[in-house]
PDB file of C-alpha atoms and ligand atoms in Angstrom:
ATOM      1  CA  UNK A 101     156.430 -11.210  55.171  1.00 80.00           C
ATOM      2  CA  UNK A 102     156.064 -13.406  52.686  1.00 90.00           C
ATOM      3  CA  UNK A 103     152.480 -14.590  51.895  1.00 95.00           C
ATOM      4  CA  UNK A 104     151.831 -17.948  51.258  1.00 97.00           C
ATOM      5  CA  UNK A 105     149.795 -20.198  48.521  1.00 98.00           C
ATOM      6  CA  UNK A 106     149.070 -23.501  48.735  1.00 98.00           C
ATOM      7  CA  UNK A 107     147.397 -25.084  45.588  1.00 98.00           C
ATOM      8  CA  UNK A 108     145.902 -28.078  47.078  1.00 98.00           C
ATOM      9  CA  UNK A 109     144.049 -31.320  44.913  1.00 98.00           C
ATOM     10  CA  UNK A 110     142.682 -34.865  44.488  1.00 98.00           C
ATOM     11  CA  UNK A 111     143.206 -36.526  41.239  1.00 98.00           C
ATOM     12  CA  UNK A 112     142.362 -39.678  40.430  1.00 98.00           C
ATOM     13  CA  UNK A 113     143.204 -40.126  36.715  1.00 98.00           C
ATOM     14  CA  UNK A 114     145.768 -37.459  36.949  1.00 98.00           C
ATOM     15  CA  UNK A 115     143.435 -35.117  35.167  1.00 98.00           C
ATOM     16  CA  UNK A 116     142.870 -32.327  37.992  1.00 98.00           C
ATOM     17  CA  UNK A 117     146.733 -33.027  39.114  1.00 98.00           C
ATOM     18  CA  UNK A 118     147.391 -31.216  35.582  1.00 98.00           C
ATOM     19  CA  UNK A 119     145.551 -28.341  36.385  1.00 98.00           C
ATOM     20  CA  UNK A 120     147.012 -27.620  39.649  1.00 98.00           C
ATOM     21  CA  UNK A 121     150.015 -27.482  38.080  1.00 98.00           C
ATOM     22  CA  UNK A 122     149.142 -25.076  35.685  1.00 98.00           C
ATOM     23  CA  UNK A 123     147.069 -22.743  38.582  1.00 98.00           C
ATOM     24  CA  UNK A 124     150.235 -23.115  40.632  1.00 98.00           C
ATOM     25  CA  UNK A 125     152.100 -21.365  37.453  1.00 98.00           C
ATOM     26  CA  UNK A 126     149.798 -19.049  37.119  1.00 98.00           C
ATOM     27  CA  UNK A 127     149.775 -17.997  40.696  1.00 98.00           C
ATOM     28  CA  UNK A 128     153.686 -17.910  40.367  1.00 96.00           C
ATOM     29  CA  UNK A 129     153.807 -15.094  38.158  1.00 95.00           C
ATOM     30  CA  UNK A 130     151.090 -13.525  38.934  1.00 91.00           C
ATOM     31  CA  UNK A 131     152.532 -11.820  41.813  1.00 87.00           C
ATOM     32  CA  UNK A 132     155.822 -11.040  43.212  1.00 85.00           C
ATOM     33  CA  UNK A 133     156.299 -11.971  47.182  1.00 88.00           C
ATOM     34  CA  UNK A 134     154.796 -15.211  47.161  1.00 94.00           C
ATOM     35  CA  UNK A 135     155.399 -18.518  47.501  1.00 96.00           C
ATOM     36  CA  UNK A 136     153.084 -21.033  46.158  1.00 98.00           C
ATOM     37  CA  UNK A 137     153.032 -24.548  47.445  1.00 98.00           C
ATOM     38  CA  UNK A 138     151.330 -27.435  45.513  1.00 98.00           C
ATOM     39  CA  UNK A 139     150.107 -30.351  47.049  1.00 98.00           C
ATOM     40  CA  UNK A 140     147.450 -33.475  47.224  1.00 98.00           C
ATOM     41  CA  UNK A 141     145.539 -33.973  49.217  1.00 98.00           C
ATOM     42  CA  UNK A 142     146.032 -36.883  51.076  1.00 97.00           C
ATOM     43  CA  UNK A 143     149.538 -35.042  52.521  1.00 96.00           C
ATOM     44  CA  UNK A 144     148.007 -32.057  53.560  1.00 98.00           C
ATOM     45  CA  UNK A 145     146.498 -32.525  56.616  1.00 98.00           C
ATOM     46  CA  UNK A 146     142.829 -29.251  57.240  1.00 98.00           C
ATOM     47  CA  UNK A 147     144.654 -28.161  59.575  1.00 98.00           C
ATOM     48  CA  UNK A 148     148.270 -27.447  57.397  1.00 98.00           C
ATOM     49  CA  UNK A 149     145.532 -24.386  55.546  1.00 98.00           C
ATOM     50  CA  UNK A 150     145.690 -22.239  58.784  1.00 98.00           C
ATOM     51  CA  UNK A 151     149.946 -21.811  57.587  1.00 97.00           C
ATOM     52  CA  UNK A 152     148.083 -20.134  54.293  1.00 97.00           C
ATOM     53  CA  UNK A 153     147.014 -16.758  53.299  1.00 97.00           C
ATOM     54  CA  UNK A 154     145.273 -18.048  50.201  1.00 98.00           C
ATOM     55  CA  UNK A 155     143.848 -22.075  49.063  1.00 98.00           C
ATOM     56  CA  UNK A 156     143.046 -23.132  45.921  1.00 98.00           C
ATOM     57  CA  UNK A 157     141.199 -26.640  45.816  1.00 98.00           C
ATOM     58  CA  UNK A 158     140.652 -28.426  42.756  1.00 98.00           C
ATOM     59  CA  UNK A 159     138.514 -32.057  42.862  1.00 98.00           C
ATOM     60  CA  UNK A 160     137.734 -34.107  39.633  1.00 98.00           C
ATOM     61  CA  UNK A 161     133.583 -34.078  39.726  1.00 98.00           C
ATOM     62  CA  UNK A 162     132.492 -37.175  41.112  1.00 98.00           C
ATOM     63  CA  UNK A 163     128.325 -37.690  40.518  1.00 98.00           C
ATOM     64  CA  UNK A 164     128.167 -33.807  40.877  1.00 98.00           C
ATOM     65  CA  UNK A 165     130.323 -32.702  43.632  1.00 98.00           C
ATOM     66  CA  UNK A 166     133.616 -32.901  44.869  1.00 98.00           C
ATOM     67  CA  UNK A 167     135.332 -36.263  45.950  1.00 98.00           C
ATOM     68  CA  UNK A 168     135.240 -37.607  49.343  1.00 98.00           C
ATOM     69  CA  UNK A 169     138.992 -36.962  50.032  1.00 98.00           C
ATOM     70  CA  UNK A 170     138.013 -33.099  49.648  1.00 98.00           C
ATOM     71  CA  UNK A 171     135.137 -33.133  51.612  1.00 98.00           C
ATOM     72  CA  UNK A 172     136.526 -34.833  54.585  1.00 98.00           C
ATOM     73  CA  UNK A 173     138.998 -31.959  54.278  1.00 98.00           C
ATOM     74  CA  UNK A 174     136.703 -29.565  54.998  1.00 98.00           C
ATOM     75  CA  UNK A 175     134.796 -32.140  57.352  1.00 98.00           C
ATOM     76  CA  UNK A 176     137.979 -32.488  59.174  1.00 98.00           C
ATOM     77  CA  UNK A 177     138.327 -28.399  59.087  1.00 98.00           C
ATOM     78  CA  UNK A 178     135.358 -28.117  61.676  1.00 98.00           C
ATOM     79  CA  UNK A 179     137.748 -28.467  64.667  1.00 97.00           C
ATOM     80  CA  UNK A 180     139.183 -24.875  63.845  1.00 97.00           C
ATOM     81  CA  UNK A 181     136.059 -23.708  62.282  1.00 97.00           C
ATOM     82  CA  UNK A 182     135.910 -19.574  61.928  1.00 96.00           C
ATOM     83  CA  UNK A 183     140.089 -19.180  61.717  1.00 97.00           C
ATOM     84  CA  UNK A 184     140.016 -19.336  58.154  1.00 97.00           C
ATOM     85  CA  UNK A 185     138.473 -15.828  57.883  1.00 97.00           C
ATOM     86  CA  UNK A 186     139.714 -13.470  55.782  1.00 96.00           C
ATOM     87  CA  UNK A 187     141.774 -15.995  53.886  1.00 97.00           C
ATOM     88  CA  UNK A 188     141.540 -16.231  50.049  1.00 97.00           C
ATOM     89  CA  UNK A 189     139.636 -19.046  48.595  1.00 98.00           C
ATOM     90  CA  UNK A 190     139.968 -20.610  44.924  1.00 98.00           C
ATOM     91  CA  UNK A 191     138.410 -24.090  43.328  1.00 98.00           C
ATOM     92  CA  UNK A 192     138.316 -25.954  39.685  1.00 98.00           C
ATOM     93  CA  UNK A 193     137.570 -29.439  38.433  1.00 98.00           C
ATOM     94  CA  UNK A 194     137.761 -31.938  35.714  1.00 98.00           C
ATOM     95  CA  UNK A 195     135.138 -33.752  34.511  1.00 98.00           C
ATOM     96  CA  UNK A 196     134.295 -35.832  31.888  1.00 98.00           C
ATOM     97  CA  UNK A 197     131.047 -34.339  29.706  1.00 96.00           C
ATOM     98  CA  UNK A 198     130.179 -31.212  29.266  1.00 95.00           C
ATOM     99  CA  UNK A 199     127.188 -30.670  31.693  1.00 94.00           C
ATOM    100  CA  UNK A 200     128.676 -33.871  34.026  1.00 95.00           C
ATOM    101  CA  UNK A 201     127.988 -31.652  37.085  1.00 97.00           C
ATOM    102  CA  UNK A 202     131.699 -29.711  36.938  1.00 97.00           C
ATOM    103  CA  UNK A 203     130.378 -25.875  37.845  1.00 97.00           C
ATOM    104  CA  UNK A 204     128.174 -27.717  40.925  1.00 98.00           C
ATOM    105  CA  UNK A 205     131.485 -29.689  42.222  1.00 98.00           C
ATOM    106  CA  UNK A 206     133.102 -25.864  41.930  1.00 98.00           C
ATOM    107  CA  UNK A 207     130.684 -24.465  43.420  1.00 98.00           C
ATOM    108  CA  UNK A 208     130.329 -27.061  46.032  1.00 98.00           C
ATOM    109  CA  UNK A 209     134.179 -25.848  47.274  1.00 98.00           C
ATOM    110  CA  UNK A 210     133.456 -22.197  47.236  1.00 98.00           C
ATOM    111  CA  UNK A 211     130.377 -22.903  49.525  1.00 98.00           C
ATOM    112  CA  UNK A 212     132.386 -24.404  52.138  1.00 98.00           C
ATOM    113  CA  UNK A 213     134.848 -21.966  51.940  1.00 98.00           C
ATOM    114  CA  UNK A 214     132.211 -19.262  51.857  1.00 98.00           C
ATOM    115  CA  UNK A 215     131.147 -20.828  55.275  1.00 98.00           C
ATOM    116  CA  UNK A 216     134.500 -20.884  56.772  1.00 98.00           C
ATOM    117  CA  UNK A 217     134.471 -17.437  56.169  1.00 98.00           C
ATOM    118  CA  UNK A 218     136.958 -16.847  52.980  1.00 98.00           C
ATOM    119  CA  UNK A 219     137.407 -14.503  50.118  1.00 97.00           C
ATOM    120  CA  UNK A 220     135.925 -15.844  47.246  1.00 97.00           C
ATOM    121  CA  UNK A 221     136.400 -13.678  44.153  1.00 96.00           C
ATOM    122  CA  UNK A 222     134.536 -14.774  40.264  1.00 97.00           C
ATOM    123  CA  UNK A 223     135.581 -13.533  36.790  1.00 97.00           C
ATOM    124  CA  UNK A 224     133.556 -11.963  34.504  1.00 97.00           C
ATOM    125  CA  UNK A 225     134.861 -13.726  31.464  1.00 94.00           C
ATOM    126  CA  UNK A 226     135.862 -17.654  30.763  1.00 96.00           C
ATOM    127  CA  UNK A 227     134.726 -19.719  33.555  1.00 97.00           C
ATOM    128  CA  UNK A 228     132.938 -17.041  36.266  1.00 98.00           C
ATOM    129  CA  UNK A 229     133.030 -19.663  39.077  1.00 98.00           C
ATOM    130  CA  UNK A 230     136.633 -21.749  38.205  1.00 98.00           C
ATOM    131  CA  UNK A 231     138.443 -23.503  35.953  1.00 98.00           C
ATOM    132  CA  UNK A 232     136.341 -26.193  34.499  1.00 98.00           C
ATOM    133  CA  UNK A 233     138.024 -29.112  32.448  1.00 98.00           C
ATOM    134  CA  UNK A 234     137.078 -32.097  30.497  1.00 98.00           C
ATOM    135  CA  UNK A 235     139.467 -34.725  31.182  1.00 98.00           C
ATOM    136  CA  UNK A 236     142.705 -33.315  31.072  1.00 98.00           C
ATOM    137  CA  UNK A 237     143.474 -29.583  30.624  1.00 98.00           C
ATOM    138  CA  UNK A 238     143.553 -28.031  26.714  1.00 98.00           C
ATOM    139  CA  UNK A 239     144.379 -24.908  25.684  1.00 98.00           C
ATOM    140  CA  UNK A 240     141.048 -22.884  26.821  1.00 98.00           C
ATOM    141  CA  UNK A 241     141.447 -24.532  29.946  1.00 98.00           C
ATOM    142  CA  UNK A 242     145.185 -23.932  30.599  1.00 98.00           C
ATOM    143  CA  UNK A 243     144.649 -20.286  29.717  1.00 98.00           C
ATOM    144  CA  UNK A 244     141.077 -20.412  32.530  1.00 98.00           C
ATOM    145  CA  UNK A 245     143.550 -22.321  35.088  1.00 98.00           C
ATOM    146  CA  UNK A 246     146.585 -19.782  34.541  1.00 98.00           C
ATOM    147  CA  UNK A 247     144.430 -16.882  34.958  1.00 98.00           C
ATOM    148  CA  UNK A 248     142.805 -18.252  38.748  1.00 98.00           C
ATOM    149  CA  UNK A 249     146.409 -18.870  39.835  1.00 98.00           C
ATOM    150  CA  UNK A 250     147.249 -15.254  39.095  1.00 97.00           C
ATOM    151  CA  UNK A 251     144.010 -13.557  40.341  1.00 97.00           C
ATOM    152  CA  UNK A 252     144.143 -15.340  43.853  1.00 97.00           C
ATOM    153  CA  UNK A 253     147.565 -15.051  43.919  1.00 97.00           C
ATOM    154  CA  UNK A 254     146.968 -11.113  43.212  1.00 96.00           C
ATOM    155  CA  UNK A 255     144.423 -10.782  45.697  1.00 96.00           C
ATOM    156  CA  UNK A 256     146.560 -12.433  48.235  1.00 96.00           C
ATOM    157  CA  UNK A 257     149.281 -10.568  48.335  1.00 93.00           C
ATOM    158  CA  UNK A 258     146.612  -7.715  48.364  1.00 90.00           C
ATOM    159  CA  UNK A 259     144.583  -8.893  51.377  1.00 85.00           C
ATOM    160  CA  UNK A 260     145.925 -11.893  52.775  1.00 62.00           C
ATOM    161  CA  UNK A 261     144.767 -12.331  56.373  1.00 58.00           C
TER     162      UNK A 261
HETATM  163  C1  FMN B 298     133.316 -42.356  40.906  1.00 78.41           C
HETATM  164  C2  FMN B 298     133.146 -41.119  39.650  1.00 78.41           C
HETATM  165  C3  FMN B 298     132.002 -40.065  39.821  1.00 78.41           C
HETATM  166  C4  FMN B 298     132.226 -39.440  38.319  1.00 78.41           C
HETATM  167  N1  FMN B 298     131.168 -38.872  38.176  1.00 78.41           N
HETATM  168  C5  FMN B 298     131.028 -38.110  37.241  1.00 78.41           C
HETATM  169  C6  FMN B 298     130.426 -37.155  36.935  1.00 78.41           C
HETATM  170  O1  FMN B 298     128.996 -37.441  37.620  1.00 78.41           O
HETATM  171  N2  FMN B 298     130.410 -36.456  35.980  1.00 78.41           N
HETATM  172  C7  FMN B 298     131.248 -36.090  35.133  1.00 78.41           C
HETATM  173  O2  FMN B 298     131.092 -35.667  34.013  1.00 78.41           O
HETATM  174  N3  FMN B 298     132.515 -37.182  35.264  1.00 78.41           N
HETATM  175  C8  FMN B 298     132.131 -38.239  36.030  1.00 78.41           C
HETATM  176  N4  FMN B 298     133.541 -38.867  36.320  1.00 78.41           N
HETATM  177  C9  FMN B 298     134.271 -38.467  35.531  1.00 78.41           C
HETATM  178  C10 FMN B 298     135.601 -37.935  36.437  1.00 78.41           C
HETATM  179  O3  FMN B 298     135.238 -37.014  36.734  1.00 78.41           O
HETATM  180  C11 FMN B 298     136.507 -37.880  35.261  1.00 78.41           C
HETATM  181  O4  FMN B 298     137.085 -39.100  35.054  1.00 78.41           O
HETATM  182  C12 FMN B 298     137.817 -36.517  35.586  1.00 78.41           C
HETATM  183  O5  FMN B 298     138.640 -36.161  34.714  1.00 78.41           O
HETATM  184  C13 FMN B 298     138.570 -37.626  36.720  1.00 78.41           C
HETATM  185  O6  FMN B 298     139.600 -36.031  37.586  1.00 78.41           O
HETATM  186  P1  FMN B 298     141.215 -36.854  37.684  1.00 78.41           P
HETATM  187  O7  FMN B 298     141.911 -37.367  36.547  1.00 78.41           O
HETATM  188  O8  FMN B 298     142.029 -35.908  38.213  1.00 78.41           O
HETATM  189  O9  FMN B 298     140.716 -38.165  38.049  1.00 78.41           O
HETATM  190  C14 FMN B 298     133.501 -39.756  37.739  1.00 78.41           C
HETATM  191  C15 FMN B 298     134.393 -40.499  37.734  1.00 78.41           C
HETATM  192  C16 FMN B 298     133.969 -41.471  39.324  1.00 78.41           C
HETATM  193  C17 FMN B 298     135.631 -42.308  39.148  1.00 78.41           C
END
């Protein structure tokens, strides 16, 4: 059966959206038998996550944390708490500044995924927790985004719930 991965994001001014497209491209190239959907979080009710084997979420950094639209997604997911166990997760963020709270934003998203029982793979090189962009993605961030997509896609192929 073909496994499914969703790249879901909120983006106020397009930077996180540009990252999401790159993550999705990396996922499509990273594994053979995976269907990848890219969706704005406003069009992705939390319950839809149940239909996927993997979920990568992107948010701009707002006050060192995820945007409220992404937090709402997680808060809504309490109605099926426990049902995401074993699914594969990943996260990425765009911020204005180096040290502007971008890693805490990614860590916040991954933390919520861990509380759901999801599986997270870091990376030993590059952006360890997930891709971080200052503004829109440059060539370095493009590589990080593609690698995240491919990494999660490969895990979904192997382990996806
Ligand atoms: C409400 C708000 C809060 C923000 N807080 C931070 C912040 O804490 N640190 C930072 O570096 N940038 C902050 N920014 C800037 C955004 O993270 C940055 O512009 C990002 O690239 C926007 O991504 P987007 O184009 O996907 O919306 C903030 C922007 C807004 C609108």
